[in-house]
Coordinates of C-alpha atoms and ligand atoms in Angstrom, one line a residue:
M1 CA -37.2 107.5 -13.4
E2 CA -36.0 106.2 -16.7
P3 CA -32.2 106.4 -17.0
Q4 CA -31.0 108.6 -19.8
P5 CA -29.4 107.1 -22.7
Q6 CA -25.5 106.9 -22.7
P7 CA -23.4 108.3 -25.2
A8 CA -22.8 105.8 -28.1
Q9 CA -20.9 103.0 -26.7
E10 CA -20.1 99.4 -27.9
S11 CA -23.3 97.2 -27.9
A12 CA -23.3 94.5 -25.2
G13 CA -25.0 92.3 -27.8
H14 CA -28.3 92.3 -29.7
V15 CA -31.7 90.9 -28.4
V16 CA -34.5 89.9 -30.5
I17 CA -38.1 90.4 -29.2
L18 CA -40.9 88.6 -31.0
P19 CA -44.1 90.1 -29.6
T20 CA -47.3 88.1 -30.6
P21 CA -50.3 90.2 -31.7
G22 CA -52.0 92.4 -29.3
M23 CA -51.0 96.0 -27.8
G24 CA -51.1 94.3 -24.3
H25 CA -48.0 92.2 -25.4
L26 CA -46.1 94.9 -27.4
I27 CA -46.4 97.8 -25.0
P28 CA -44.8 96.1 -21.9
L29 CA -42.1 94.4 -24.1
I30 CA -41.1 97.9 -25.5
E31 CA -40.6 99.1 -21.8
L32 CA -38.5 95.9 -21.2
A33 CA -36.4 96.9 -24.4
K34 CA -36.0 100.4 -23.1
K35 CA -34.5 99.0 -19.8
L36 CA -32.1 96.8 -21.8
V37 CA -30.9 99.5 -24.0
H38 CA -30.7 102.3 -21.4
S39 CA -29.3 100.4 -18.4
H40 CA -27.5 97.4 -19.9
R41 CA -26.1 98.6 -23.3
F42 CA -27.9 96.0 -25.6
T43 CA -29.5 96.9 -28.9
V44 CA -32.9 95.4 -29.7
T45 CA -34.9 94.6 -32.7
F46 CA -38.5 93.9 -32.7
I47 CA -39.5 91.1 -35.2
I48 CA -43.2 91.4 -35.4
P49 CA -45.3 88.8 -36.9
T50 CA -48.8 90.0 -38.2
K51 CA -52.1 88.9 -39.3
R52 CA -52.3 91.6 -42.1
G53 CA -48.7 92.4 -42.9
S54 CA -48.8 96.2 -42.0
P55 CA -48.9 97.9 -38.6
T56 CA -52.1 99.3 -37.2
K57 CA -52.3 103.0 -36.4
V58 CA -51.5 102.2 -32.9
Q59 CA -48.6 100.1 -33.4
E60 CA -47.2 102.8 -35.7
L61 CA -48.0 105.3 -32.8
V62 CA -46.0 103.3 -30.2
L63 CA -43.1 102.3 -32.4
A64 CA -42.6 105.8 -33.6
S65 CA -41.3 107.0 -30.3
L66 CA -38.7 104.3 -30.0
P67 CA -35.1 105.4 -29.1
P68 CA -32.5 104.5 -31.9
S69 CA -31.1 101.4 -30.2
I70 CA -34.3 99.9 -30.8
S71 CA -35.6 98.9 -34.3
Y72 CA -38.3 96.9 -35.6
V73 CA -39.3 94.9 -38.8
F74 CA -42.8 93.5 -39.6
L75 CA -43.0 89.9 -41.2
P76 CA -45.4 89.3 -44.1
P77 CA -48.9 88.3 -43.1
A78 CA -49.5 84.8 -42.2
S79 CA -52.5 83.0 -44.1
F80 CA -55.7 82.0 -42.1
E81 CA -58.2 81.3 -44.9
D82 CA -58.4 77.5 -43.7
L83 CA -59.6 78.7 -40.1
P84 CA -63.2 78.1 -39.3
E85 CA -65.3 80.8 -38.1
G86 CA -65.1 81.4 -34.3
T87 CA -61.6 80.1 -33.9
R88 CA -60.5 81.2 -30.6
I89 CA -58.2 84.3 -30.1
E90 CA -55.6 82.5 -28.4
T91 CA -55.3 79.9 -31.1
I92 CA -55.2 82.6 -33.8
I93 CA -52.3 84.2 -31.9
S94 CA -50.4 81.1 -31.5
L95 CA -50.9 80.2 -35.2
I96 CA -49.7 83.6 -36.3
V97 CA -46.3 82.8 -34.9
S98 CA -46.0 79.2 -36.0
R99 CA -47.1 80.1 -39.5
S100 CA -44.5 82.9 -39.6
L101 CA -41.5 80.9 -38.6
Q102 CA -39.8 80.8 -42.1
A103 CA -40.0 84.7 -42.4
F104 CA -38.9 85.0 -38.7
R105 CA -35.8 82.7 -39.5
E106 CA -34.9 84.9 -42.5
A107 CA -35.2 88.3 -40.4
M108 CA -33.0 86.6 -37.7
A109 CA -30.4 85.6 -40.4
A110 CA -30.4 89.3 -41.6
I111 CA -29.7 90.7 -38.2
A112 CA -27.0 88.0 -37.4
R113 CA -25.1 89.2 -40.4
N114 CA -24.4 92.6 -38.7
H115 CA -24.8 91.8 -35.0
R116 CA -23.9 89.6 -32.1
L117 CA -27.2 88.0 -31.3
V118 CA -27.4 86.9 -27.5
S119 CA -31.0 86.3 -26.7
L120 CA -34.5 85.8 -28.1
V121 CA -37.3 87.0 -26.0
V122 CA -40.9 85.9 -26.6
D123 CA -44.1 86.6 -24.8
L124 CA -46.6 84.0 -23.3
F125 CA -47.7 82.5 -26.8
G126 CA -44.5 82.7 -28.6
T127 CA -42.5 79.6 -27.4
E128 CA -42.7 78.1 -31.1
A129 CA -40.0 80.7 -32.1
F130 CA -37.6 78.7 -29.8
Q131 CA -36.7 76.3 -32.5
V132 CA -35.2 79.2 -34.5
A133 CA -33.3 80.6 -31.5
R134 CA -31.6 77.1 -31.2
E135 CA -30.6 77.2 -34.8
F136 CA -28.9 80.6 -34.1
N137 CA -27.4 79.4 -30.8
V138 CA -29.1 82.2 -28.7
S139 CA -30.7 82.1 -25.4
R140 CA -34.4 81.6 -25.1
Y141 CA -36.4 83.8 -22.6
I142 CA -40.3 84.4 -22.0
F143 CA -41.6 87.6 -20.9
F144 CA -44.9 86.8 -19.4
S145 CA -46.9 89.9 -19.8
S146 CA -49.7 88.7 -17.4
N147 CA -49.4 88.1 -13.7
A148 CA -47.6 85.9 -11.3
S149 CA -50.7 83.9 -10.2
L150 CA -51.5 83.1 -13.9
L151 CA -47.8 82.1 -14.3
S152 CA -48.2 79.6 -11.6
V153 CA -51.2 78.2 -13.2
F154 CA -49.1 77.7 -16.4
F155 CA -46.4 76.2 -14.5
Q156 CA -48.6 73.6 -12.8
M157 CA -50.7 72.9 -15.6
S158 CA -48.8 69.9 -17.0
A159 CA -48.9 68.2 -13.6
L160 CA -52.6 68.9 -13.1
D161 CA -53.4 67.6 -16.6
R162 CA -51.5 64.2 -16.2
G163 CA -53.9 61.3 -15.8
V164 CA -57.0 63.1 -14.9
S165 CA -60.1 63.5 -16.9
C166 CA -62.3 66.0 -14.7
E167 CA -62.4 69.6 -15.4
Y168 CA -59.2 71.8 -14.2
M169 CA -61.6 73.6 -11.8
D170 CA -62.3 70.5 -9.9
L171 CA -58.7 70.0 -9.4
L172 CA -57.7 73.5 -8.5
K173 CA -60.2 73.4 -5.6
K174 CA -58.2 70.6 -4.1
V175 CA -54.7 71.6 -5.4
K176 CA -53.9 75.0 -4.0
I177 CA -52.2 77.2 -6.7
P178 CA -49.8 79.2 -4.5
G179 CA -50.7 82.9 -4.4
C180 CA -54.1 82.3 -6.1
I181 CA -57.2 83.0 -4.3
P182 CA -59.9 80.4 -5.0
F183 CA -61.6 81.1 -8.4
L184 CA -64.8 79.8 -9.7
N185 CA -64.8 77.9 -12.9
E186 CA -66.3 80.9 -14.9
E187 CA -63.4 83.0 -13.5
L188 CA -60.5 80.8 -14.8
L189 CA -58.5 81.9 -17.8
A190 CA -61.3 81.5 -20.5
P191 CA -60.0 78.6 -22.6
L192 CA -59.3 76.5 -19.5
Q193 CA -63.0 76.6 -18.3
S194 CA -63.5 73.4 -20.5
R195 CA -60.9 71.0 -21.3
G196 CA -62.4 69.8 -24.6
N197 CA -62.0 73.2 -26.6
E198 CA -58.9 73.7 -28.9
G199 CA -57.9 76.7 -26.9
C200 CA -57.4 74.8 -23.7
R201 CA -55.2 72.2 -25.6
G202 CA -53.2 75.2 -27.0
I203 CA -52.7 76.7 -23.6
L204 CA -51.5 73.3 -22.3
Y205 CA -49.2 73.0 -25.3
H206 CA -47.5 76.3 -24.6
A207 CA -47.3 75.7 -20.8
K208 CA -45.6 72.6 -21.5
R209 CA -43.0 74.3 -23.7
Y210 CA -42.2 76.6 -21.0
T211 CA -39.8 74.0 -20.0
S212 CA -37.5 74.8 -22.8
A213 CA -37.1 78.5 -21.8
E214 CA -33.9 79.5 -19.8
G215 CA -35.7 82.1 -18.0
V216 CA -39.2 83.6 -17.6
M217 CA -39.7 87.4 -16.7
V218 CA -43.0 88.2 -15.3
N219 CA -44.5 91.7 -15.2
S220 CA -45.4 91.8 -11.5
F221 CA -43.9 92.9 -8.3
E222 CA -44.0 91.6 -4.7
A223 CA -46.3 93.9 -3.1
L224 CA -48.9 93.4 -5.6
E225 CA -49.0 89.5 -5.5
G226 CA -46.8 88.5 -2.6
E227 CA -47.5 84.9 -2.3
A228 CA -47.4 84.0 -5.9
V229 CA -44.3 86.2 -6.5
R230 CA -42.4 84.6 -3.7
D231 CA -43.3 81.1 -4.6
L232 CA -42.3 81.5 -8.2
R233 CA -39.0 83.4 -7.2
E234 CA -38.0 81.0 -4.5
K235 CA -39.3 77.5 -5.3
R236 CA -38.2 76.2 -8.6
R237 CA -41.0 73.9 -10.0
E238 CA -39.8 70.6 -11.5
G239 CA -38.3 71.2 -15.0
M240 CA -39.3 74.7 -15.1
P241 CA -36.9 77.6 -15.7
P242 CA -35.9 80.3 -13.1
V243 CA -38.4 83.2 -12.8
Y244 CA -37.4 86.7 -12.8
V245 CA -40.0 89.2 -11.3
V246 CA -39.2 92.5 -13.3
G247 CA -42.4 94.5 -12.9
P248 CA -44.1 96.8 -13.2
L249 CA -43.0 97.7 -16.6
V250 CA -45.6 100.1 -17.9
K251 CA -45.9 102.8 -20.4
M252 CA -45.3 106.2 -18.6
D253 CA -45.8 108.8 -21.5
Q254 CA -44.5 112.2 -20.9
P255 CA -47.2 114.8 -21.1
A256 CA -47.4 116.1 -24.7
A257 CA -46.7 119.8 -25.5
A258 CA -49.6 122.1 -25.0
A259 CA -50.4 122.4 -28.7
E260 CA -50.3 118.7 -29.4
R261 CA -52.4 117.5 -26.4
E262 CA -55.2 115.5 -27.4
E263 CA -58.8 117.0 -26.9
C264 CA -59.6 114.4 -24.0
L265 CA -56.5 115.6 -21.9
K266 CA -57.5 119.4 -22.6
W267 CA -60.8 118.3 -21.2
L268 CA -59.4 116.6 -18.3
D269 CA -57.4 119.7 -17.4
K270 CA -60.5 121.5 -16.8
Q271 CA -62.1 118.9 -14.4
P272 CA -61.7 119.0 -10.6
R273 CA -59.0 116.8 -9.0
G274 CA -59.8 113.3 -8.9
S275 CA -63.2 113.6 -10.2
V276 CA -63.2 111.7 -13.4
L277 CA -64.0 108.0 -13.9
Y278 CA -62.1 106.6 -16.9
V279 CA -64.0 103.9 -18.8
S280 CA -61.9 101.7 -21.2
F281 CA -61.9 98.1 -22.3
G282 CA -58.3 97.8 -23.5
S283 CA -56.9 97.3 -26.9
G284 CA -59.6 94.9 -28.1
G285 CA -62.7 94.9 -25.8
T286 CA -66.1 95.6 -27.3
L287 CA -69.7 95.5 -25.7
S288 CA -72.9 94.2 -27.1
S289 CA -75.4 97.0 -28.1
E290 CA -77.7 96.2 -25.2
Q291 CA -74.6 96.4 -22.9
I292 CA -73.5 99.6 -24.3
T293 CA -76.9 101.2 -23.5
E294 CA -76.9 99.9 -20.0
L295 CA -73.4 101.3 -19.5
A296 CA -74.3 104.7 -20.9
L297 CA -77.4 104.9 -18.9
G298 CA -75.7 103.9 -15.7
L299 CA -73.0 106.5 -16.2
E300 CA -75.7 109.0 -16.6
M301 CA -77.5 107.9 -13.5
S302 CA -74.3 107.8 -11.5
E303 CA -74.0 111.8 -12.0
Q304 CA -70.3 111.3 -12.1
R305 CA -67.8 112.9 -14.5
F306 CA -66.6 110.3 -17.0
L307 CA -64.1 109.9 -20.0
W308 CA -65.1 107.0 -22.1
V309 CA -63.3 105.2 -25.0
V310 CA -66.5 104.1 -27.0
R311 CA -66.5 101.4 -29.7
R312 CA -69.0 100.4 -32.0
P313 CA -71.1 97.5 -30.5
S314 CA -70.2 93.9 -31.2
E315 CA -71.4 90.5 -29.9
K316 CA -67.8 89.3 -29.8
A317 CA -66.0 90.7 -26.8
E318 CA -62.7 90.8 -28.3
S319 CA -63.6 91.9 -31.8
F320 CA -61.3 94.9 -31.8
Y321 CA -58.3 92.8 -31.0
F322 CA -56.7 92.7 -34.3
K323 CA -57.8 95.9 -35.8
V324 CA -57.0 98.6 -33.2
H325 CA -58.0 101.7 -34.9
G326 CA -60.4 100.3 -37.1
Q327 CA -63.1 102.6 -36.2
D328 CA -62.1 105.8 -37.8
D329 CA -65.5 107.5 -37.5
A330 CA -66.5 109.5 -34.6
F331 CA -70.2 108.9 -34.9
F332 CA -71.9 107.7 -31.8
D333 CA -75.2 106.8 -33.3
F334 CA -75.3 103.6 -31.3
L335 CA -75.5 105.4 -27.9
P336 CA -79.0 105.8 -26.5
E337 CA -80.8 108.8 -27.9
G338 CA -80.1 112.1 -26.0
F339 CA -77.3 110.7 -24.0
L340 CA -74.5 112.8 -25.3
E341 CA -76.7 116.0 -25.0
R342 CA -77.6 115.1 -21.4
T343 CA -74.2 114.3 -20.3
K344 CA -72.4 117.1 -22.2
G345 CA -69.8 118.9 -20.0
R346 CA -69.8 116.1 -17.4
G347 CA -68.9 113.3 -19.8
F348 CA -66.5 113.1 -22.8
V349 CA -66.5 110.2 -25.3
L350 CA -63.9 109.3 -27.8
P351 CA -63.9 106.6 -30.5
S352 CA -61.3 103.7 -30.5
W353 CA -58.3 104.7 -28.5
A354 CA -57.3 107.1 -25.8
P355 CA -53.7 108.1 -24.7
Q356 CA -54.3 106.0 -21.6
A357 CA -50.9 106.4 -19.9
Q358 CA -51.7 110.1 -19.9
V359 CA -55.1 109.8 -18.8
L360 CA -54.4 107.6 -15.8
A361 CA -51.5 109.9 -14.7
H362 CA -53.7 113.0 -15.0
E363 CA -54.7 114.6 -11.7
G364 CA -58.4 114.9 -12.9
T365 CA -58.7 111.0 -13.0
G366 CA -59.9 109.4 -9.9
G367 CA -61.2 106.1 -11.1
F368 CA -60.9 103.5 -13.7
L369 CA -63.6 101.2 -15.1
T370 CA -61.5 98.5 -16.7
H371 CA -61.7 95.3 -18.7
C372 CA -58.8 94.1 -16.3
G373 CA -56.1 93.6 -18.7
W374 CA -52.9 93.2 -16.8
N375 CA -51.2 96.3 -18.4
S376 CA -54.3 98.5 -17.6
I377 CA -54.3 97.3 -14.0
L378 CA -50.5 98.0 -13.6
E379 CA -50.9 101.5 -15.2
S380 CA -53.8 102.1 -12.6
V381 CA -51.6 100.8 -9.8
V382 CA -48.6 103.1 -10.6
N383 CA -50.9 106.1 -10.7
G384 CA -52.7 105.1 -7.4
V385 CA -56.1 105.0 -9.3
P386 CA -58.8 102.6 -7.9
M387 CA -61.0 100.6 -10.1
I388 CA -64.1 99.1 -11.1
T389 CA -63.9 95.5 -12.7
W390 CA -65.5 94.7 -16.1
P391 CA -63.7 91.5 -17.4
L392 CA -64.5 90.5 -20.8
Y393 CA -62.2 87.6 -22.1
A394 CA -58.8 85.8 -21.6
E395 CA -57.5 86.0 -18.0
Q396 CA -59.5 89.2 -17.2
S397 CA -62.0 87.6 -14.8
M398 CA -59.0 86.1 -12.7
N399 CA -57.7 89.5 -12.6
A400 CA -60.9 91.0 -11.4
V401 CA -61.1 88.6 -8.6
L402 CA -57.5 89.3 -7.5
L403 CA -58.3 93.2 -7.6
A404 CA -61.5 92.9 -5.9
E405 CA -61.1 90.3 -3.3
G406 CA -57.4 89.7 -3.1
I407 CA -55.8 93.2 -3.2
Q408 CA -59.0 95.0 -2.5
V409 CA -58.5 98.0 -4.8
A410 CA -61.4 97.6 -7.0
L411 CA -65.4 97.3 -6.8
R412 CA -66.8 94.4 -8.7
P413 CA -70.2 95.0 -10.1
K414 CA -72.7 92.1 -10.1
V415 CA -73.3 90.5 -13.4
T416 CA -76.6 88.9 -14.2
E417 CA -77.4 85.4 -15.4
D418 CA -77.3 86.6 -18.9
R419 CA -73.9 88.1 -18.4
M420 CA -75.1 91.6 -18.3
I421 CA -74.3 94.4 -15.9
D422 CA -77.3 96.6 -15.5
R423 CA -77.7 100.4 -15.4
K424 CA -78.3 100.4 -11.7
E425 CA -75.3 98.3 -10.9
V426 CA -73.1 100.6 -13.1
A427 CA -74.4 103.7 -11.4
A428 CA -73.9 102.2 -7.9
A429 CA -70.4 101.0 -8.7
A430 CA -69.5 104.5 -10.2
K431 CA -70.9 106.5 -7.4
G432 CA -69.4 104.0 -4.8
L433 CA -65.9 104.3 -6.4
M434 CA -65.9 108.0 -6.8
E435 CA -67.8 109.0 -3.7
G436 CA -68.4 106.2 -1.3
E437 CA -66.7 105.4 2.1
E438 CA -64.9 102.5 0.4
W439 CA -63.1 104.8 -2.2
K440 CA -61.0 106.1 0.8
N441 CA -59.8 102.8 1.9
M442 CA -59.0 101.7 -1.7
R443 CA -57.2 105.0 -2.4
H444 CA -55.2 104.5 0.8
R445 CA -54.2 101.0 -0.1
M446 CA -53.4 102.2 -3.8
R447 CA -51.0 104.7 -2.4
G448 CA -49.1 102.0 -0.8
L449 CA -49.0 100.0 -3.8
K450 CA -47.8 102.9 -5.9
E451 CA -44.9 103.5 -3.7
A452 CA -43.9 99.8 -3.7
A453 CA -44.1 99.9 -7.3
Y454 CA -41.8 102.8 -7.8
E455 CA -39.5 101.2 -5.1
A456 CA -39.4 98.0 -7.3
V457 CA -38.3 99.7 -10.4
S458 CA -35.9 102.1 -8.8
E459 CA -32.1 101.7 -8.8
G460 CA -31.4 98.9 -6.6
G461 CA -35.0 97.8 -6.4
A462 CA -36.0 94.0 -6.8
S463 CA -37.2 94.3 -10.4
T464 CA -34.1 96.5 -11.6
T465 CA -32.1 93.8 -10.0
A466 CA -33.9 91.0 -11.6
I467 CA -33.4 92.5 -15.0
A468 CA -29.8 93.1 -14.3
E469 CA -29.4 89.3 -13.5
V470 CA -30.8 88.5 -16.8
A471 CA -28.6 91.0 -18.6
L472 CA -25.5 89.5 -16.7
K473 CA -26.3 86.1 -17.9
W474 CA -26.6 87.2 -21.5
N475 CA -23.4 89.1 -21.1
T476 CA -21.5 86.2 -19.8
Q477 CA -22.7 83.3 -21.9
Ligands
UPG1 O1 -57.5 103.3 -25.5 C1 -56.5 102.6 -25.2 C2 -56.7 101.4 -24.9 C3 -55.6 100.7 -24.5 N1 -54.3 101.3 -24.4 C4 -53.0 100.7 -24.0 O2 -53.1 99.3 -24.5 C5 -52.7 98.5 -23.5 C6 -53.7 97.5 -23.3 O3 -53.2 96.5 -22.5 P1 -54.2 95.6 -21.4 O4 -54.7 96.4 -20.5 O5 -53.2 94.6 -20.7 O6 -55.2 94.9 -22.4 P2 -55.2 93.8 -23.7 O7 -54.7 94.8 -25.0 O8 -56.6 93.5 -23.7 O9 -54.1 92.8 -23.4 C7 -54.0 91.4 -23.4 O10 -52.7 91.1 -22.9 C8 -52.7 91.3 -21.6 C9 -51.4 91.0 -21.0 O11 -51.0 89.7 -21.4 C10 -53.9 90.5 -20.8 O12 -53.8 90.6 -19.3 C11 -55.2 90.9 -21.4 O13 -56.2 90.1 -20.8 C12 -55.1 90.5 -22.9 O14 -56.5 90.9 -23.4 C13 -52.3 99.3 -22.2 O15 -50.9 99.6 -22.2 C14 -53.2 100.5 -22.4 O16 -52.5 101.7 -21.9 C15 -54.3 102.6 -24.7 O17 -53.3 103.3 -24.6 N2 -55.4 103.3 -25.1

């Protein structure tokens, strides 16, 4: 599918991409960069702000496979000693950008000495860097790594915010966000659930700054989010930039050579077709000790095969976000006693990180229990794998509603009042997804989405055309 690199030609110009922390931001931006390089002759540099100054192991892993026309540089760490305990993740991400601006400016200047800069692309929390783009007279674009429904919410937040004092949810009940199915308050993007918190003010701040972008690329496609996509593409909201629907841009790893294949893939090779439930909470998700026990015993009760990326328990759902691969040990002493022995052969657990793109593309994989990060969802869709939703933070609850009630390609286990999913519910969802009647219907819907996804990113497809439009603008400015 991916166009092959052309023999060396003169670059059409240089694009700088600034990803904010999180593999869920970096990975799709790399896919965008590959399109810009392979299909439109741009060269690209990633300028990467960090909390700790050096790449995580997983960052190293994904950056190591970049083609020669894409380079990267890490900025020195930003200081955070002044932040109170419990500062929201969205706030930290935004501050990493604003506190790295001088270093970013210097990195831009170094690139400008040797290249003709044409554009700066930031992700959903990176608009602070636009001031530097103006100094270098390059165009300013946002790559929105979540979905069109959330982008609709961002576009309409300022209007919703003006002159009202009630919670957004009360407003959203009255004001229909195009394409969004009705959400309950606790399903809304986490910081927006209460207007008073600093995270909510931060999101509003970013949403207002979207007016200063010249274009927004969103990682979705029409068959997945029809109404929201059409609305964003066709109706220009007051003051908002044009939207380019460019998805699904997802990591599609080539299977590794036999000798280099990771153990979990070798294990998958031996499982019957479509029989394994893959269980993973994205790049940052963790569960409490009690919840890990319920999940483990539920998987055991379900009698299904499973491949589970297990992380040490934590009370904070996103505690792995900034330290992917922080758990080097492979001790699973926190799992229920005897669980590993009892599920031996039927289950495979691995610490920290899995080659997810390859796992989801593997024919042994038949279902995905996911935290509902948007990239995980897209990766499941392009492989036609139905899901079980287990949202943890950020906009993941909105995504879960979209999947289970909107597109109907996922089962949604019940959450108790103390926010737990108990073992019976886990077992019922796992059995239902892998064996139930509903599985066939979801699989059928998934097949349709998978075809539409390939169509969108094929030559002449809607997403390919949208990226070409952006490239043309950069070429002719
Ligand atoms: O063991 C793992 C875990 C993750 N991944 C990859 O890491 C990415 C994870 O992205 P995503 O599923 O979107 O999750 P997060 O990293 O949690 O992403 C953040 O960014 C997303 C896009 O904005 C949001 O939808 C999420 O809510 C937010 O937490 C995907 O490409 C996965 O394939 C692996 O390869 N192996």
